C-alpha cells in the first residue's frame, strides 16, 4: 500500500467513527476530496454546505452544485454577508480571519439545525507555514476538523486522491475569494466586488486560465499567467479588454507585465478558496469576444 493510500484509508476510517459531518464546501479540489471521503465513509450522514455571499462568484456556486451532484452528496447552501462586518470591510491584514470566522460560523449554525456536531474544512498539510494565513486562525478557534491536515495529506496528494475518486476538479487551480482582488487598506464594497467578478468572467470566457483582475480604486490591473502573457499582449485583445472591462465599471484598464502573482495586493499571501475552471477555446483569438452583457 502506498503512503497516499495509507493516509486515505486512515482519513476514511477516522470519518467513519463520526456520527455525521458537515463539510464547508467550495467545490474546489480540497473540499471536494473531503466531501468524497466523507460521503464514502458516512453516506447520507455527510452533508456538503456552501456559503453564498458577495465574495463568492456566481460561477463558483454553480460549480459547487455541479461537483456535489457528481459526488452524490447532499448539498446545502447558507447565505451570509461579509459586508455586514465593519472589520471585514476595512480590509486590513486580518480580512481573511474575519471572513473565515463568519463563513465557518454560518456552517456551524446550519450544522446545529441538522443535529450535526462536526464541521469539516479542506485545509491540507501544505497550507500550514505558507506565510500570512490568518484564515487558519479562525479554523483553529472555531475547532473545525480538517481531515486532510490531520492525516498529513499534502496538496499534490489531494489531487492524486481526487483522481482516484475520478473528480472533475482534480486539476482545478486554487482561487482566493473576490475580496483578495482589492488592495489591503482599500475598503471592500459591493461595487468593487461586482466589477471584479464581471471582468474576470470575461477573461474566463475569452479563454484565459490563470488570471486575476485587481481593483485599484477604479483602475483594473489584469494579471495573467506567464504562458498566456503573449496572448494578452495581442493588439486585438488589448483593444477588446480595454473597451469591455471598462464597461464593467472601471475607469482605466492596465495589463501587469509581471504577470499573475498570488497575493500581489495582500500582506504576504492570499487565503485560497478554490477556483472554478471552464472549457477553454484552443486559440483565444479564434473566438468572438462577448461583452459583459
PDB file of C-alpha atoms in Angstrom:
ATOM      1  CA  UNK A   1       0.000   0.000   0.000  1.00  0.00           C
ATOM      2  CA  UNK A   2       1.385   3.398  -0.980  1.00  0.00           C
ATOM      3  CA  UNK A   3       1.811   6.225   1.503  1.00  0.00           C
ATOM      4  CA  UNK A   4      -1.099   8.108  -0.065  1.00  0.00           C
ATOM      5  CA  UNK A   5      -3.317   5.017   0.112  1.00  0.00           C
ATOM      6  CA  UNK A   6      -2.456   4.625   3.787  1.00  0.00           C
ATOM      7  CA  UNK A   7      -3.342   8.251   4.512  1.00  0.00           C
ATOM      8  CA  UNK A   8      -6.551   7.911   2.532  1.00  0.00           C
ATOM      9  CA  UNK A   9      -7.574   4.783   4.438  1.00  0.00           C
ATOM     10  CA  UNK A  10      -6.787   6.426   7.790  1.00  0.00           C
ATOM     11  CA  UNK A  11      -8.794   9.535   6.934  1.00  0.00           C
ATOM     12  CA  UNK A  12     -11.751   7.446   5.780  1.00  0.00           C
ATOM     13  CA  UNK A  13     -11.617   5.334   8.952  1.00  0.00           C
ATOM     14  CA  UNK A  14     -11.478   8.491  11.061  1.00  0.00           C
ATOM     15  CA  UNK A  15     -14.556   9.890   9.339  1.00  0.00           C
ATOM     16  CA  UNK A  16     -16.395   6.587   9.734  1.00  0.00           C
ATOM     17  CA  UNK A  17     -16.088   6.987  13.519  1.00  0.00           C
ATOM     18  CA  UNK A  18     -18.179  10.196  13.402  1.00  0.00           C
ATOM     19  CA  UNK A  19     -21.964  10.221  13.731  1.00  0.00           C
ATOM     20  CA  UNK A  20     -22.189  12.784  10.954  1.00  0.00           C
ATOM     21  CA  UNK A  21     -20.252  15.689   9.450  1.00  0.00           C
ATOM     22  CA  UNK A  22     -20.972  18.897   7.582  1.00  0.00           C
ATOM     23  CA  UNK A  23     -18.268  19.903   5.111  1.00  0.00           C
ATOM     24  CA  UNK A  24     -17.512  23.553   4.330  1.00  0.00           C
ATOM     25  CA  UNK A  25     -17.706  23.024   0.588  1.00  0.00           C
ATOM     26  CA  UNK A  26     -16.452  25.395  -2.100  1.00  0.00           C
ATOM     27  CA  UNK A  27     -16.414  22.896  -4.952  1.00  0.00           C
ATOM     28  CA  UNK A  28     -12.632  23.153  -5.285  1.00  0.00           C
ATOM     29  CA  UNK A  29     -10.300  20.200  -5.085  1.00  0.00           C
ATOM     30  CA  UNK A  30      -9.600  20.260  -1.313  1.00  0.00           C
ATOM     31  CA  UNK A  31     -13.167  20.456  -0.079  1.00  0.00           C
ATOM     32  CA  UNK A  32     -14.322  18.122  -2.863  1.00  0.00           C
ATOM     33  CA  UNK A  33     -11.898  15.429  -1.697  1.00  0.00           C
ATOM     34  CA  UNK A  34     -13.111  15.868   1.896  1.00  0.00           C
ATOM     35  CA  UNK A  35     -16.715  15.627   0.678  1.00  0.00           C
ATOM     36  CA  UNK A  36     -15.970  12.494  -1.367  1.00  0.00           C
ATOM     37  CA  UNK A  37     -14.168  10.896   1.572  1.00  0.00           C
ATOM     38  CA  UNK A  38     -16.968  11.766   3.980  1.00  0.00           C
ATOM     39  CA  UNK A  39     -19.674  10.552   1.611  1.00  0.00           C
ATOM     40  CA  UNK A  40     -17.718   7.342   1.092  1.00  0.00           C
ATOM     41  CA  UNK A  41     -17.397   6.853   4.867  1.00  0.00           C
ATOM     42  CA  UNK A  42     -20.778   8.088   6.103  1.00  0.00           C
ATOM     43  CA  UNK A  43     -23.182   8.088   3.185  1.00  0.00           C
ATOM     44  CA  UNK A  44     -26.232  10.251   3.920  1.00  0.00           C
ATOM     45  CA  UNK A  45     -24.753  11.355   7.250  1.00  0.00           C
ATOM     46  CA  UNK A  46     -22.257  13.539   5.359  1.00  0.00           C
ATOM     47  CA  UNK A  47     -23.528  16.878   4.060  1.00  0.00           C
ATOM     48  CA  UNK A  48     -21.692  19.412   1.892  1.00  0.00           C
ATOM     49  CA  UNK A  49     -22.510  23.051   2.619  1.00  0.00           C
ATOM     50  CA  UNK A  50     -21.619  26.087   0.526  1.00  0.00           C
ATOM     51  CA  UNK A  51     -21.766  29.613   1.941  1.00  0.00           C
ATOM     52  CA  UNK A  52     -23.200  32.112  -0.525  1.00  0.00           C
ATOM     53  CA  UNK A  53     -22.034  35.706  -0.057  1.00  0.00           C
ATOM     54  CA  UNK A  54     -20.919  38.774  -2.011  1.00  0.00           C
ATOM     55  CA  UNK A  55     -17.353  37.471  -2.319  1.00  0.00           C
ATOM     56  CA  UNK A  56     -18.392  34.191  -3.998  1.00  0.00           C
ATOM     57  CA  UNK A  57     -18.656  34.419  -7.799  1.00  0.00           C
ATOM     58  CA  UNK A  58     -21.921  33.033  -9.164  1.00  0.00           C
ATOM     59  CA  UNK A  59     -19.900  30.629 -11.311  1.00  0.00           C
ATOM     60  CA  UNK A  60     -18.328  29.190  -8.161  1.00  0.00           C
ATOM     61  CA  UNK A  61     -21.725  28.445  -6.642  1.00  0.00           C
ATOM     62  CA  UNK A  62     -22.853  26.777  -9.854  1.00  0.00           C
ATOM     63  CA  UNK A  63     -19.660  24.740  -9.919  1.00  0.00           C
ATOM     64  CA  UNK A  64     -20.060  23.668  -6.291  1.00  0.00           C
ATOM     65  CA  UNK A  65     -23.587  22.469  -7.027  1.00  0.00           C
ATOM     66  CA  UNK A  66     -22.367  20.500 -10.018  1.00  0.00           C
ATOM     67  CA  UNK A  67     -19.500  18.858  -8.129  1.00  0.00           C
ATOM     68  CA  UNK A  68     -21.767  17.920  -5.209  1.00  0.00           C
ATOM     69  CA  UNK A  69     -24.057  16.163  -7.681  1.00  0.00           C
ATOM     70  CA  UNK A  70     -21.015  14.458  -9.177  1.00  0.00           C
ATOM     71  CA  UNK A  71     -20.013  13.138  -5.744  1.00  0.00           C
ATOM     72  CA  UNK A  72     -23.592  12.224  -4.874  1.00  0.00           C
ATOM     73  CA  UNK A  73     -23.554  14.080  -1.561  1.00  0.00           C
ATOM     74  CA  UNK A  74     -26.411  16.145  -0.172  1.00  0.00           C
ATOM     75  CA  UNK A  75     -25.719  19.828  -0.784  1.00  0.00           C
ATOM     76  CA  UNK A  76     -26.917  22.676   1.434  1.00  0.00           C
ATOM     77  CA  UNK A  77     -26.496  26.408   0.756  1.00  0.00           C
ATOM     78  CA  UNK A  78     -26.338  29.005   3.519  1.00  0.00           C
ATOM     79  CA  UNK A  79     -26.286  32.749   2.965  1.00  0.00           C
ATOM     80  CA  UNK A  80     -24.483  35.456   4.896  1.00  0.00           C
ATOM     81  CA  UNK A  81     -22.913  38.830   4.180  1.00  0.00           C
ATOM     82  CA  UNK A  82     -19.301  39.712   4.860  1.00  0.00           C
ATOM     83  CA  UNK A  83     -20.275  43.294   4.155  1.00  0.00           C
ATOM     84  CA  UNK A  84     -22.270  43.328   7.392  1.00  0.00           C
ATOM     85  CA  UNK A  85     -18.927  43.346   9.231  1.00  0.00           C
ATOM     86  CA  UNK A  86     -17.104  46.670   9.568  1.00  0.00           C
ATOM     87  CA  UNK A  87     -13.922  44.744  10.386  1.00  0.00           C
ATOM     88  CA  UNK A  88     -14.130  42.873   7.080  1.00  0.00           C
ATOM     89  CA  UNK A  89     -14.994  45.973   5.044  1.00  0.00           C
ATOM     90  CA  UNK A  90     -11.957  47.922   6.274  1.00  0.00           C
ATOM     91  CA  UNK A  91      -9.792  45.258   4.570  1.00  0.00           C
ATOM     92  CA  UNK A  92      -6.776  45.152   6.853  1.00  0.00           C
ATOM     93  CA  UNK A  93      -4.298  42.288   7.058  1.00  0.00           C
ATOM     94  CA  UNK A  94      -6.809  40.229   9.084  1.00  0.00           C
ATOM     95  CA  UNK A  95      -9.552  40.331   6.439  1.00  0.00           C
ATOM     96  CA  UNK A  96      -9.307  36.587   5.797  1.00  0.00           C
ATOM     97  CA  UNK A  97      -9.656  35.897   9.506  1.00  0.00           C
ATOM     98  CA  UNK A  98     -12.905  37.856   9.686  1.00  0.00           C
ATOM     99  CA  UNK A  99     -14.210  36.231   6.506  1.00  0.00           C
ATOM    100  CA  UNK A 100     -13.388  32.683   7.559  1.00  0.00           C
ATOM    101  CA  UNK A 101     -14.837  33.264  11.034  1.00  0.00           C
ATOM    102  CA  UNK A 102     -18.161  34.388   9.569  1.00  0.00           C
ATOM    103  CA  UNK A 103     -18.191  31.643   6.948  1.00  0.00           C
ATOM    104  CA  UNK A 104     -17.488  28.859   9.425  1.00  0.00           C
ATOM    105  CA  UNK A 105     -19.931  30.407  11.875  1.00  0.00           C
ATOM    106  CA  UNK A 106     -22.660  30.081   9.233  1.00  0.00           C
ATOM    107  CA  UNK A 107     -21.622  26.441   8.747  1.00  0.00           C
ATOM    108  CA  UNK A 108     -21.906  25.701  12.463  1.00  0.00           C
ATOM    109  CA  UNK A 109     -25.350  27.333  12.573  1.00  0.00           C
ATOM    110  CA  UNK A 110     -26.585  25.050   9.788  1.00  0.00           C
ATOM    111  CA  UNK A 111     -24.896  22.009  11.346  1.00  0.00           C
ATOM    112  CA  UNK A 112     -26.720  22.626  14.627  1.00  0.00           C
ATOM    113  CA  UNK A 113     -30.012  22.892  12.759  1.00  0.00           C
ATOM    114  CA  UNK A 114     -29.280  19.480  11.246  1.00  0.00           C
ATOM    115  CA  UNK A 115     -28.171  17.909  14.539  1.00  0.00           C
ATOM    116  CA  UNK A 116     -24.534  17.590  13.433  1.00  0.00           C
ATOM    117  CA  UNK A 117     -21.650  18.287  15.800  1.00  0.00           C
ATOM    118  CA  UNK A 118     -18.660  18.202  13.436  1.00  0.00           C
ATOM    119  CA  UNK A 119     -17.842  20.777  10.759  1.00  0.00           C
ATOM    120  CA  UNK A 120     -15.005  19.821   8.396  1.00  0.00           C
ATOM    121  CA  UNK A 121     -12.957  22.060   6.151  1.00  0.00           C
ATOM    122  CA  UNK A 122     -10.463  21.480   3.343  1.00  0.00           C
ATOM    123  CA  UNK A 123      -7.262  22.737   4.972  1.00  0.00           C
ATOM    124  CA  UNK A 124      -4.428  20.448   3.838  1.00  0.00           C
ATOM    125  CA  UNK A 125      -0.925  19.836   5.157  1.00  0.00           C
ATOM    126  CA  UNK A 126       0.643  22.165   2.561  1.00  0.00           C
ATOM    127  CA  UNK A 127      -1.377  25.130   3.812  1.00  0.00           C
ATOM    128  CA  UNK A 128       0.424  25.337   7.147  1.00  0.00           C
ATOM    129  CA  UNK A 129       3.534  27.530   7.212  1.00  0.00           C
ATOM    130  CA  UNK A 130       2.800  29.325   3.918  1.00  0.00           C
ATOM    131  CA  UNK A 131       3.231  32.838   5.253  1.00  0.00           C
ATOM    132  CA  UNK A 132       0.456  35.183   6.337  1.00  0.00           C
ATOM    133  CA  UNK A 133      -2.596  32.902   6.698  1.00  0.00           C
ATOM    134  CA  UNK A 134      -4.979  34.457   9.257  1.00  0.00           C
ATOM    135  CA  UNK A 135      -7.848  32.319   7.986  1.00  0.00           C
ATOM    136  CA  UNK A 136      -6.216  29.294   9.598  1.00  0.00           C
ATOM    137  CA  UNK A 137      -6.517  31.018  12.950  1.00  0.00           C
ATOM    138  CA  UNK A 138     -10.305  31.059  12.505  1.00  0.00           C
ATOM    139  CA  UNK A 139     -10.279  27.336  11.715  1.00  0.00           C
ATOM    140  CA  UNK A 140      -8.389  26.669  14.944  1.00  0.00           C
ATOM    141  CA  UNK A 141     -10.506  28.972  17.089  1.00  0.00           C
ATOM    142  CA  UNK A 142     -13.788  27.511  15.882  1.00  0.00           C
ATOM    143  CA  UNK A 143     -12.408  23.971  16.187  1.00  0.00           C
ATOM    144  CA  UNK A 144     -13.278  22.928  12.638  1.00  0.00           C
ATOM    145  CA  UNK A 145     -11.991  19.457  11.789  1.00  0.00           C
ATOM    146  CA  UNK A 146      -9.518  19.305   8.900  1.00  0.00           C
ATOM    147  CA  UNK A 147      -9.090  15.633   7.910  1.00  0.00           C
ATOM    148  CA  UNK A 148      -6.507  16.400   5.213  1.00  0.00           C
ATOM    149  CA  UNK A 149      -4.352  18.272   7.688  1.00  0.00           C
ATOM    150  CA  UNK A 150      -4.965  15.743  10.460  1.00  0.00           C
ATOM    151  CA  UNK A 151      -3.634  12.938   8.286  1.00  0.00           C
ATOM    152  CA  UNK A 152      -0.789  14.975   6.749  1.00  0.00           C
ATOM    153  CA  UNK A 153      -2.208  14.927   3.230  1.00  0.00           C
ATOM    154  CA  UNK A 154      -0.383  17.499   1.104  1.00  0.00           C
ATOM    155  CA  UNK A 155      -1.745  19.358  -1.917  1.00  0.00           C
ATOM    156  CA  UNK A 156      -0.186  17.061  -4.506  1.00  0.00           C
ATOM    157  CA  UNK A 157      -1.641  14.085  -2.650  1.00  0.00           C
ATOM    158  CA  UNK A 158      -5.051  15.759  -2.527  1.00  0.00           C
ATOM    159  CA  UNK A 159      -5.003  15.921  -6.317  1.00  0.00           C
ATOM    160  CA  UNK A 160      -3.910  12.293  -6.522  1.00  0.00           C
ATOM    161  CA  UNK A 161      -6.829  11.252  -4.310  1.00  0.00           C
ATOM    162  CA  UNK A 162      -9.187  13.385  -6.401  1.00  0.00           C
ATOM    163  CA  UNK A 163      -8.100  11.431  -9.470  1.00  0.00           C
ATOM    164  CA  UNK A 164      -8.728   8.158  -7.635  1.00  0.00           C
ATOM    165  CA  UNK A 165     -12.278   9.349  -6.983  1.00  0.00           C
ATOM    166  CA  UNK A 166     -12.464  10.494 -10.627  1.00  0.00           C
ATOM    167  CA  UNK A 167     -13.391  14.023  -9.578  1.00  0.00           C
ATOM    168  CA  UNK A 168     -13.594  16.550 -12.399  1.00  0.00           C
ATOM    169  CA  UNK A 169     -11.873  19.159 -10.194  1.00  0.00           C
ATOM    170  CA  UNK A 170      -8.681  17.132  -9.701  1.00  0.00           C
ATOM    171  CA  UNK A 171      -6.579  19.701 -11.589  1.00  0.00           C
ATOM    172  CA  UNK A 172      -8.604  22.767 -10.713  1.00  0.00           C
ATOM    173  CA  UNK A 173      -6.345  25.712  -9.746  1.00  0.00           C
ATOM    174  CA  UNK A 174      -6.820  27.460  -6.414  1.00  0.00           C
ATOM    175  CA  UNK A 175      -8.664  30.731  -6.165  1.00  0.00           C
ATOM    176  CA  UNK A 176      -8.965  33.235  -3.363  1.00  0.00           C
ATOM    177  CA  UNK A 177     -12.294  34.998  -2.862  1.00  0.00           C
ATOM    178  CA  UNK A 178     -13.120  38.176  -4.759  1.00  0.00           C
ATOM    179  CA  UNK A 179     -12.110  40.444  -1.883  1.00  0.00           C
ATOM    180  CA  UNK A 180      -8.480  39.389  -2.404  1.00  0.00           C
ATOM    181  CA  UNK A 181      -8.510  41.436  -5.622  1.00  0.00           C
ATOM    182  CA  UNK A 182      -8.841  44.645  -3.596  1.00  0.00           C
ATOM    183  CA  UNK A 183      -5.569  46.008  -2.165  1.00  0.00           C
ATOM    184  CA  UNK A 184      -5.195  45.843   1.604  1.00  0.00           C
ATOM    185  CA  UNK A 185      -6.446  49.074   3.172  1.00  0.00           C
ATOM    186  CA  UNK A 186      -8.931  49.887   0.401  1.00  0.00           C
ATOM    187  CA  UNK A 187     -12.487  49.242   1.580  1.00  0.00           C
ATOM    188  CA  UNK A 188     -14.304  46.188   0.295  1.00  0.00           C
ATOM    189  CA  UNK A 189     -17.574  47.294  -1.308  1.00  0.00           C
ATOM    190  CA  UNK A 190     -20.265  45.538  -3.293  1.00  0.00           C
ATOM    191  CA  UNK A 191     -19.485  47.762  -6.293  1.00  0.00           C
ATOM    192  CA  UNK A 192     -15.821  46.715  -6.327  1.00  0.00           C
ATOM    193  CA  UNK A 193     -16.618  43.033  -5.872  1.00  0.00           C
ATOM    194  CA  UNK A 194     -19.211  43.163  -8.648  1.00  0.00           C
ATOM    195  CA  UNK A 195     -16.975  44.775 -11.257  1.00  0.00           C
ATOM    196  CA  UNK A 196     -14.120  42.380 -10.483  1.00  0.00           C
ATOM    197  CA  UNK A 197     -16.459  39.403 -10.891  1.00  0.00           C
ATOM    198  CA  UNK A 198     -17.750  40.724 -14.232  1.00  0.00           C
ATOM    199  CA  UNK A 199     -14.232  41.407 -15.536  1.00  0.00           C
ATOM    200  CA  UNK A 200     -12.917  38.005 -14.516  1.00  0.00           C
ATOM    201  CA  UNK A 201     -15.952  36.329 -16.073  1.00  0.00           C
ATOM    202  CA  UNK A 202     -14.978  37.977 -19.364  1.00  0.00           C
ATOM    203  CA  UNK A 203     -11.367  36.793 -19.140  1.00  0.00           C
ATOM    204  CA  UNK A 204     -12.552  33.266 -18.423  1.00  0.00           C
ATOM    205  CA  UNK A 205     -14.977  33.388 -21.333  1.00  0.00           C
ATOM    206  CA  UNK A 206     -12.176  34.607 -23.576  1.00  0.00           C
ATOM    207  CA  UNK A 207     -10.130  31.515 -22.772  1.00  0.00           C
ATOM    208  CA  UNK A 208      -7.686  32.585 -20.059  1.00  0.00           C
ATOM    209  CA  UNK A 209      -6.960  30.052 -17.327  1.00  0.00           C
ATOM    210  CA  UNK A 210      -4.658  31.683 -14.755  1.00  0.00           C
ATOM    211  CA  UNK A 211      -5.504  35.311 -14.074  1.00  0.00           C
ATOM    212  CA  UNK A 212      -6.689  37.973 -11.663  1.00  0.00           C
ATOM    213  CA  UNK A 213      -8.265  41.392 -12.107  1.00  0.00           C
ATOM    214  CA  UNK A 214      -7.059  43.643  -9.278  1.00  0.00           C
ATOM    215  CA  UNK A 215      -9.202  46.672  -8.444  1.00  0.00           C
ATOM    216  CA  UNK A 216      -7.072  49.696  -7.578  1.00  0.00           C
ATOM    217  CA  UNK A 217      -9.968  52.037  -6.799  1.00  0.00           C
ATOM    218  CA  UNK A 218     -11.344  52.047 -10.323  1.00  0.00           C
ATOM    219  CA  UNK A 219      -8.182  51.024 -12.158  1.00  0.00           C
ATOM    220  CA  UNK A 220      -8.288  47.394 -13.328  1.00  0.00           C
ATOM    221  CA  UNK A 221      -4.880  45.710 -13.248  1.00  0.00           C
ATOM    222  CA  UNK A 222      -5.029  42.453 -15.204  1.00  0.00           C
ATOM    223  CA  UNK A 223      -2.600  39.699 -14.284  1.00  0.00           C
ATOM    224  CA  UNK A 224      -2.307  36.595 -16.464  1.00  0.00           C
ATOM    225  CA  UNK A 225      -0.052  33.560 -16.216  1.00  0.00           C
ATOM    226  CA  UNK A 226       3.308  33.661 -17.957  1.00  0.00           C
ATOM    227  CA  UNK A 227       2.174  31.148 -20.581  1.00  0.00           C
ATOM    228  CA  UNK A 228      -0.721  33.442 -21.544  1.00  0.00           C
ATOM    229  CA  UNK A 229       1.082  36.780 -21.444  1.00  0.00           C
ATOM    230  CA  UNK A 230       1.839  36.808 -25.172  1.00  0.00           C
ATOM    231  CA  UNK A 231      -1.860  36.289 -25.864  1.00  0.00           C
ATOM    232  CA  UNK A 232      -2.751  39.187 -23.578  1.00  0.00           C
ATOM    233  CA  UNK A 233      -0.322  41.474 -25.433  1.00  0.00           C
ATOM    234  CA  UNK A 234      -2.009  40.951 -28.804  1.00  0.00           C
ATOM    235  CA  UNK A 235      -3.290  44.360 -30.002  1.00  0.00           C
ATOM    236  CA  UNK A 236      -6.748  42.960 -30.814  1.00  0.00           C
ATOM    237  CA  UNK A 237      -7.118  41.603 -27.314  1.00  0.00           C
ATOM    238  CA  UNK A 238      -5.782  44.816 -25.766  1.00  0.00           C
ATOM    239  CA  UNK A 239      -8.479  46.844 -27.518  1.00  0.00           C
ATOM    240  CA  UNK A 240     -11.195  44.350 -26.637  1.00  0.00           C
ATOM    241  CA  UNK A 241     -10.160  44.141 -22.993  1.00  0.00           C
ATOM    242  CA  UNK A 242      -9.943  47.909 -22.655  1.00  0.00           C
ATOM    243  CA  UNK A 243     -13.407  48.501 -24.056  1.00  0.00           C
ATOM    244  CA  UNK A 244     -15.333  45.685 -22.378  1.00  0.00           C
ATOM    245  CA  UNK A 245     -13.610  45.726 -18.996  1.00  0.00           C
ATOM    246  CA  UNK A 246     -14.193  49.453 -18.744  1.00  0.00           C
ATOM    247  CA  UNK A 247     -17.860  48.567 -19.349  1.00  0.00           C
ATOM    248  CA  UNK A 248     -17.735  46.521 -16.152  1.00  0.00           C
ATOM    249  CA  UNK A 249     -17.370  49.755 -14.205  1.00  0.00           C
ATOM    250  CA  UNK A 250     -13.633  50.519 -14.296  1.00  0.00           C
ATOM    251  CA  UNK A 251     -12.188  53.910 -15.188  1.00  0.00           C
ATOM    252  CA  UNK A 252      -8.935  52.528 -16.593  1.00  0.00           C
ATOM    253  CA  UNK A 253      -7.626  49.095 -17.647  1.00  0.00           C
ATOM    254  CA  UNK A 254      -3.986  48.017 -17.439  1.00  0.00           C
ATOM    255  CA  UNK A 255      -2.012  44.833 -18.025  1.00  0.00           C
ATOM    256  CA  UNK A 256       0.629  43.893 -15.439  1.00  0.00           C
ATOM    257  CA  UNK A 257       3.764  42.855 -17.344  1.00  0.00           C
ATOM    258  CA  UNK A 258       4.981  40.887 -14.324  1.00  0.00           C
ATOM    259  CA  UNK A 259       2.068  38.524 -14.926  1.00  0.00           C
ATOM    260  CA  UNK A 260      -0.008  36.568 -12.444  1.00  0.00           C
ATOM    261  CA  UNK A 261       1.235  36.613  -8.868  1.00  0.00           C
ATOM    262  CA  UNK A 262      -0.684  35.169  -5.921  1.00  0.00           C
ATOM    263  CA  UNK A 263      -1.406  37.741  -3.242  1.00  0.00           C
ATOM    264  CA  UNK A 264       0.074  40.700  -5.085  1.00  0.00           C
ATOM    265  CA  UNK A 265      -2.194  43.135  -3.227  1.00  0.00           C
ATOM    266  CA  UNK A 266      -2.183  41.321   0.137  1.00  0.00           C
ATOM    267  CA  UNK A 267       0.351  41.304   3.004  1.00  0.00           C
ATOM    268  CA  UNK A 268       2.206  38.143   2.001  1.00  0.00           C
ATOM    269  CA  UNK A 269      -0.211  35.653   0.510  1.00  0.00           C
ATOM    270  CA  UNK A 270      -3.908  35.417  -0.057  1.00  0.00           C
ATOM    271  CA  UNK A 271      -6.205  32.876   1.513  1.00  0.00           C
ATOM    272  CA  UNK A 272      -7.100  30.227  -1.034  1.00  0.00           C
ATOM    273  CA  UNK A 273     -10.605  29.254  -1.656  1.00  0.00           C
ATOM    274  CA  UNK A 274     -10.655  27.178  -4.799  1.00  0.00           C
ATOM    275  CA  UNK A 275     -11.107  28.133  -8.376  1.00  0.00           C
ATOM    276  CA  UNK A 276     -13.576  27.045 -10.980  1.00  0.00           C
ATOM    277  CA  UNK A 277     -12.460  26.170 -14.493  1.00  0.00           C
ATOM    278  CA  UNK A 278     -14.474  26.236 -17.668  1.00  0.00           C
ATOM    279  CA  UNK A 279     -13.958  24.940 -21.178  1.00  0.00           C
ATOM    280  CA  UNK A 280     -11.127  26.869 -22.812  1.00  0.00           C
ATOM    281  CA  UNK A 281     -11.003  27.580 -26.541  1.00  0.00           C
ATOM    282  CA  UNK A 282      -7.924  26.187 -28.283  1.00  0.00           C
ATOM    283  CA  UNK A 283      -6.946  29.618 -29.579  1.00  0.00           C
ATOM    284  CA  UNK A 284      -8.335  32.614 -27.740  1.00  0.00           C
ATOM    285  CA  UNK A 285      -8.237  34.712 -30.925  1.00  0.00           C
ATOM    286  CA  UNK A 286     -10.395  32.229 -32.840  1.00  0.00           C
ATOM    287  CA  UNK A 287     -13.248  33.230 -30.532  1.00  0.00           C
ATOM    288  CA  UNK A 288     -15.579  36.190 -30.649  1.00  0.00           C
ATOM    289  CA  UNK A 289     -15.218  38.477 -27.647  1.00  0.00           C
ATOM    290  CA  UNK A 290     -18.622  38.879 -25.993  1.00  0.00           C
ATOM    291  CA  UNK A 291     -19.383  41.978 -23.999  1.00  0.00           C
ATOM    292  CA  UNK A 292     -20.129  41.918 -20.270  1.00  0.00           C
ATOM    293  CA  UNK A 293     -23.812  41.618 -21.209  1.00  0.00           C
TER     294      UNK A 293
END
